[in-house]
Each structure stands twice: as C-alpha cells, then as structure tokens.
CSV table of C-alpha atoms in Angstrom, one decimal:
chain,number,residue,atom,x,y,z
A,15,GLN,CA,109.0,-50.5,26.0
A,16,LEU,CA,112.5,-48.5,24.8
A,17,GLN,CA,115.4,-50.2,23.3
A,18,LEU,CA,118.9,-49.1,21.9
A,19,GLN,CA,121.2,-50.4,18.9
A,20,GLU,CA,123.8,-49.4,18.7
A,21,SER,CA,125.9,-50.0,15.0
A,22,GLY,CA,129.3,-48.5,13.4
A,23,PRO,CA,132.8,-50.0,12.3
A,24,GLY,CA,134.5,-51.7,14.3
A,25,LEU,CA,137.9,-50.0,13.5
A,26,VAL,CA,138.9,-46.6,13.0
A,27,LYS,CA,142.1,-45.6,11.6
A,28,PRO,CA,144.3,-42.9,14.1
A,29,SER,CA,143.0,-39.1,12.9
A,30,GLU,CA,139.9,-39.8,10.9
A,31,THR,CA,136.1,-39.3,12.3
A,32,LEU,CA,134.8,-42.6,14.4
A,33,SER,CA,131.1,-42.6,12.9
A,34,LEU,CA,128.3,-44.7,15.6
A,35,THR,CA,124.9,-45.1,15.2
A,36,CYS,CA,121.9,-45.9,17.9
A,37,THR,CA,118.8,-46.8,17.0
A,38,VAL,CA,116.5,-46.8,18.5
A,39,SER,CA,113.0,-49.2,19.1
A,40,GLY,CA,109.6,-49.2,21.4
A,41,GLY,CA,109.0,-45.8,20.6
A,42,SER,CA,109.5,-42.8,18.9
A,43,ILE,CA,112.6,-40.6,18.9
A,44,SER,CA,111.1,-37.3,18.1
A,45,SER,CA,108.0,-38.0,20.5
A,46,SER,CA,109.5,-38.5,23.5
A,47,SER,CA,111.1,-36.1,26.1
A,48,TYR,CA,114.3,-37.4,26.3
A,49,TYR,CA,118.0,-37.2,26.2
A,50,TRP,CA,119.7,-39.2,23.5
A,51,GLY,CA,123.3,-39.8,24.4
A,52,TRP,CA,126.6,-41.9,24.7
A,53,ILE,CA,129.0,-42.9,27.6
A,54,ARG,CA,132.9,-44.9,26.5
A,55,GLN,CA,134.3,-47.7,28.9
A,56,PRO,CA,137.7,-48.1,27.3
A,57,PRO,CA,139.4,-51.5,28.3
A,58,GLY,CA,140.0,-51.8,31.6
A,59,LYS,CA,138.4,-49.0,32.5
A,60,GLY,CA,136.1,-46.8,33.6
A,61,LEU,CA,132.8,-44.6,32.4
A,62,GLU,CA,133.0,-41.2,30.5
A,63,TRP,CA,130.3,-39.9,29.2
A,64,ILE,CA,130.7,-37.8,25.7
A,65,GLY,CA,127.0,-36.1,25.3
A,66,SER,CA,123.9,-36.1,25.2
A,67,ILE,CA,121.2,-34.7,22.8
A,68,TYR,CA,117.6,-33.2,23.9
A,69,TYR,CA,115.1,-34.4,22.1
A,70,SER,CA,114.1,-30.0,21.3
A,71,GLY,CA,118.3,-30.0,19.5
A,72,SER,CA,120.1,-28.8,22.6
A,73,THR,CA,123.3,-30.7,23.0
A,74,TYR,CA,125.2,-31.5,26.1
A,75,TYR,CA,129.0,-32.2,25.8
A,76,ASN,CA,132.0,-33.2,28.5
A,77,PRO,CA,134.6,-30.9,28.3
A,78,SER,CA,137.0,-32.7,27.7
A,79,LEU,CA,135.8,-33.7,24.6
A,80,LYS,CA,133.5,-31.2,23.5
A,81,SER,CA,136.0,-29.6,20.7
A,82,ARG,CA,135.5,-33.2,18.8
A,83,VAL,CA,132.5,-34.0,19.7
A,84,THR,CA,128.6,-33.8,17.7
A,85,ILE,CA,125.6,-35.4,18.5
A,86,SER,CA,122.7,-35.4,16.4
A,87,VAL,CA,119.1,-37.3,15.6
A,88,ASP,CA,117.8,-39.0,12.2
A,89,THR,CA,114.3,-38.8,13.3
A,90,SER,CA,113.4,-40.2,9.7
A,91,LYS,CA,115.3,-43.1,10.7
A,92,ASN,CA,114.5,-43.2,14.7
A,93,GLN,CA,117.9,-42.5,15.0
A,94,PHE,CA,120.8,-40.2,16.8
A,95,SER,CA,124.1,-40.6,15.8
A,96,LEU,CA,127.4,-40.2,17.3
A,97,LYS,CA,130.6,-38.2,16.0
A,98,LEU,CA,134.2,-38.7,17.5
A,99,SER,CA,137.0,-36.1,15.0
A,100,SER,CA,141.1,-37.0,14.8
A,101,VAL,CA,140.9,-40.1,17.0
A,102,THR,CA,143.7,-41.2,18.8
A,103,ALA,CA,144.6,-44.9,20.2
A,104,ALA,CA,143.0,-43.6,23.6
A,105,ASP,CA,139.5,-43.0,21.6
A,106,THR,CA,139.5,-46.9,21.5
A,107,ALA,CA,136.6,-47.9,24.0
A,108,VAL,CA,133.5,-49.7,24.2
A,109,TYR,CA,130.9,-46.8,23.3
A,110,TYR,CA,126.6,-47.6,24.8
A,111,CYS,CA,124.4,-45.2,23.1
A,112,VAL,CA,121.7,-44.4,26.5
A,113,ILE,CA,119.1,-42.5,27.5
A,114,ALA,CA,117.8,-40.0,30.1
A,115,ALA,CA,114.4,-39.0,30.3
A,116,ALA,CA,114.1,-35.5,31.4
A,117,GLY,CA,113.9,-34.4,34.3
A,118,THR,CA,115.9,-36.6,35.6
A,119,ASN,CA,119.8,-37.8,36.7
A,120,TRP,CA,120.2,-41.4,35.6
A,121,PHE,CA,120.4,-43.6,32.4
A,122,ASP,CA,117.8,-46.2,31.7
A,123,PRO,CA,117.9,-47.5,29.0
A,124,TRP,CA,121.8,-48.9,27.7
A,125,GLY,CA,122.5,-50.4,24.2
A,126,GLN,CA,124.3,-53.7,24.6
A,127,GLY,CA,127.5,-51.8,23.2
A,128,THR,CA,130.1,-51.7,20.5
A,129,LEU,CA,134.1,-52.1,20.9
A,130,VAL,CA,135.3,-49.3,18.8
A,131,THR,CA,139.5,-49.8,18.0
A,132,VAL,CA,141.5,-46.5,16.9
A,133,SER,CA,144.6,-48.1,14.5
A,134,SER,CA,146.1,-48.2,11.8
B,9,SER,CA,140.2,-36.9,36.5
B,10,SER,CA,136.9,-37.2,38.2
B,11,GLU,CA,134.0,-35.2,40.2
B,12,LEU,CA,132.5,-38.4,41.9
B,13,THR,CA,135.2,-40.0,43.9
B,14,GLN,CA,135.1,-43.9,45.0
B,15,ASP,CA,137.4,-46.3,46.1
B,16,PRO,CA,138.5,-48.5,43.6
B,17,ALA,CA,137.9,-51.8,45.9
B,18,VAL,CA,135.7,-53.0,48.3
B,19,SER,CA,135.2,-56.5,49.5
B,20,VAL,CA,132.1,-58.3,52.1
B,21,ALA,CA,131.3,-62.1,53.4
B,22,LEU,CA,129.1,-63.6,52.0
B,23,GLY,CA,125.6,-62.9,54.3
B,24,GLN,CA,127.5,-59.7,55.1
B,25,THR,CA,126.2,-56.0,54.6
B,26,VAL,CA,128.5,-53.3,52.0
B,27,ARG,CA,128.4,-49.7,51.5
B,28,ILE,CA,130.0,-48.4,48.2
B,29,THR,CA,129.5,-44.9,48.7
B,30,CYS,CA,130.8,-41.6,45.8
B,31,GLN,CA,132.0,-37.9,46.8
B,32,GLY,CA,131.4,-34.8,45.1
B,33,ASP,CA,130.3,-31.5,45.4
B,34,SER,CA,127.4,-32.2,43.2
B,35,LEU,CA,126.0,-34.7,45.2
B,36,ARG,CA,125.1,-32.0,47.7
B,37,SER,CA,122.4,-31.1,44.5
B,38,TYR,CA,121.2,-34.2,43.1
B,39,TYR,CA,120.9,-38.0,43.4
B,40,ALA,CA,123.1,-39.9,43.3
B,41,SER,CA,122.3,-43.2,40.4
B,42,TRP,CA,124.1,-46.1,41.0
B,43,TYR,CA,125.0,-49.3,37.8
B,44,GLN,CA,126.3,-52.2,38.5
B,45,GLN,CA,128.4,-54.0,35.5
B,46,LYS,CA,129.4,-56.8,35.1
B,47,PRO,CA,132.6,-58.3,32.8
B,48,GLY,CA,131.5,-57.8,29.1
B,49,GLN,CA,128.1,-56.1,29.9
B,50,ALA,CA,126.2,-53.2,29.7
B,51,PRO,CA,125.8,-51.4,33.6
B,52,VAL,CA,123.1,-52.3,34.4
B,53,LEU,CA,121.1,-49.2,36.2
B,54,VAL,CA,119.8,-50.6,40.1
B,55,ILE,CA,119.6,-47.3,42.7
B,56,TYR,CA,118.0,-44.0,40.6
B,57,GLY,CA,116.2,-40.9,43.0
B,58,LYS,CA,116.2,-40.8,46.7
B,59,ASN,CA,115.9,-44.4,47.4
B,60,ASN,CA,114.4,-47.1,43.9
B,61,ARG,CA,115.1,-50.1,42.4
B,62,PRO,CA,113.9,-50.8,38.9
B,63,SER,CA,112.1,-53.2,38.5
B,64,GLY,CA,113.7,-56.9,38.8
B,65,ILE,CA,117.0,-55.3,41.5
B,66,PRO,CA,116.4,-57.3,44.8
B,67,ASP,CA,115.5,-55.3,47.6
B,68,ARG,CA,119.0,-56.0,49.9
B,69,PHE,CA,120.1,-52.8,47.2
B,70,SER,CA,119.6,-49.0,48.1
B,71,GLY,CA,120.3,-46.3,48.0
B,72,SER,CA,120.4,-43.6,51.1
B,73,SER,CA,122.4,-39.9,51.1
B,74,SER,CA,124.0,-37.1,53.7
B,75,GLY,CA,125.7,-34.0,52.1
B,76,ASN,CA,128.6,-34.4,49.6
B,77,THR,CA,128.1,-38.0,50.3
B,78,ALA,CA,126.0,-40.9,48.2
B,79,SER,CA,126.1,-44.2,49.7
B,80,LEU,CA,124.9,-47.9,47.5
B,81,THR,CA,124.3,-50.5,50.5
B,82,ILE,CA,123.8,-54.5,49.6
B,83,THR,CA,122.5,-56.4,52.9
B,84,GLY,CA,123.5,-59.7,52.9
B,85,ALA,CA,125.3,-59.6,49.4
B,86,GLN,CA,125.3,-62.3,47.3
B,87,ALA,CA,128.0,-64.2,45.0
B,88,GLU,CA,125.9,-62.6,42.5
B,89,ASP,CA,126.7,-59.5,43.5
B,90,GLU,CA,130.6,-59.4,42.8
B,91,ALA,CA,130.3,-55.9,39.6
B,92,ASP,CA,132.1,-53.1,39.4
B,93,TYR,CA,129.7,-50.4,40.6
B,94,TYR,CA,129.9,-47.0,39.6
B,95,CYS,CA,127.9,-43.7,41.0
B,96,ASN,CA,126.8,-41.2,38.5
B,97,SER,CA,124.6,-37.7,39.1
B,98,ARG,CA,125.4,-33.8,36.8
B,99,ASP,CA,128.5,-32.6,37.5
B,100,SER,CA,129.4,-29.2,39.7
B,101,SER,CA,129.0,-27.0,36.8
B,102,GLY,CA,125.4,-25.3,36.1
B,103,VAL,CA,126.0,-26.5,32.7
B,104,GLY,CA,123.9,-29.7,33.7
B,105,ASN,CA,126.9,-32.0,32.5
B,106,TRP,CA,126.7,-36.1,33.5
B,107,VAL,CA,129.5,-37.3,35.4
B,108,PHE,CA,130.5,-41.0,36.8
B,109,GLY,CA,132.5,-41.9,39.6
B,110,GLY,CA,135.5,-44.0,38.7
B,111,GLY,CA,134.0,-47.3,39.8
B,112,THR,CA,134.4,-49.9,42.6
B,113,LYS,CA,134.7,-53.7,42.5
B,114,LEU,CA,133.2,-55.2,44.7
B,115,THR,CA,135.0,-59.1,45.7
B,116,VAL,CA,132.3,-61.5,47.6
B,117,LEU,CA,134.3,-63.1,49.3
C-alpha cells in the first residue's frame, strides 16, 4: 500500500519560493498510473487543491495558483515535489501530498501534512 | 471561491440520521468524494465513486447523488463522527482539474 511523507522547510520568507518534497513508499512512482498531487489548508480554513502531475508527466494546476506553481517528479528518488514562488502570508498553510489513481476523482492516501509558515 | 457549495455547519442528535450536501454543476458529470477531518489530523476518505466505502469506514456512512447535488448520509451518528466533512470532484471546466467544497462542520449533540 502506497504511503506518503512530506518534507521541507517549515518557515519561508515573503517573496521567496516554497519547496516541498513528498517521498513515496510501498511502490514505484514511475510504474503506477497515478496522479501525484498537492493540497493545502490555511489555518482554520478549508482544503484547496494546488495541482497534480500524471505519471506520464502531464500537469494540472489550480487556475488561481497556476502562475506560481510547479510540480515535478524525481523517479530516481521516488519523490515528487512542489514549488510555489513569490509566497505571501496568504500561502501559510498545512500542505498535504496526495495520490489519485488514474480514472478516479478521489484522493487516497494522504500524507500527514506539513505546516509551512510564510513570515520574515 | 469554490465551485462546490456546502453548508458551513450541521448538527445532529446522537443516534439520529444526518445528511450533508454538496452542490455544483460538475456533479452532473462526476461523482463526489467525501472526506472526514478531525482536528489536527489529515483528511480521511470516507465515500468514493457512486457509493463506496474504503476499508475500515463504518457502514453508517453512505453517499448518493441527484442532479447537481451529492449527499453524505450518516445513519445513527456517533460522537466520534463529529468532524469537518469535505466533498470533492472534478471541476466544470473540462480540463480535469479538481475542486473541493468549503467544508461542513458536523456537531453531534
């Protein structure tokens, strides 16, 4: 069974780039028909889909974040990553990495989440 | 703003039945999925597809859909069901992006 674990800095300065990595265990990121994605949740608020990358390399981004987001896969490390540029305090959130199987609409499993605070 | 609309809060008496709804145009084409989130925890998938429960989810949770509205029903709500519930599906753009509802806070009285 696939398991996900987020990692990365917990504090990012305004205007800088937020970078997170999700390590996949229990299977190979390159041999499975999955969408590898990111979802975030600001403190006390709801869930927001950030974007997903298909195992073939196609990317899908939330239109409201598209200009600042890059999601990529590193098959050699069995990881996928998120980069969000020009961050502001509004980007402070718990960031989750998630999986959606090809042909499905749901996310399962989820990583445990990692809090990223944007502050100087 | 979200393309899926949920009531912000719903309450139910212990042991009674509660329905949580999710509305959106894309639900005419796609099934909604439902997630339960308790404080300080990651969301957990409780319903997916037409009406499927992942392993370990009690059978008091069920899903249904009609037109542009999807529903999550908890039959015989328990104290441990008190949580935030989120629906999600694809959006209506046709591109294949995902979208979440704003969430419903369920209180079990």
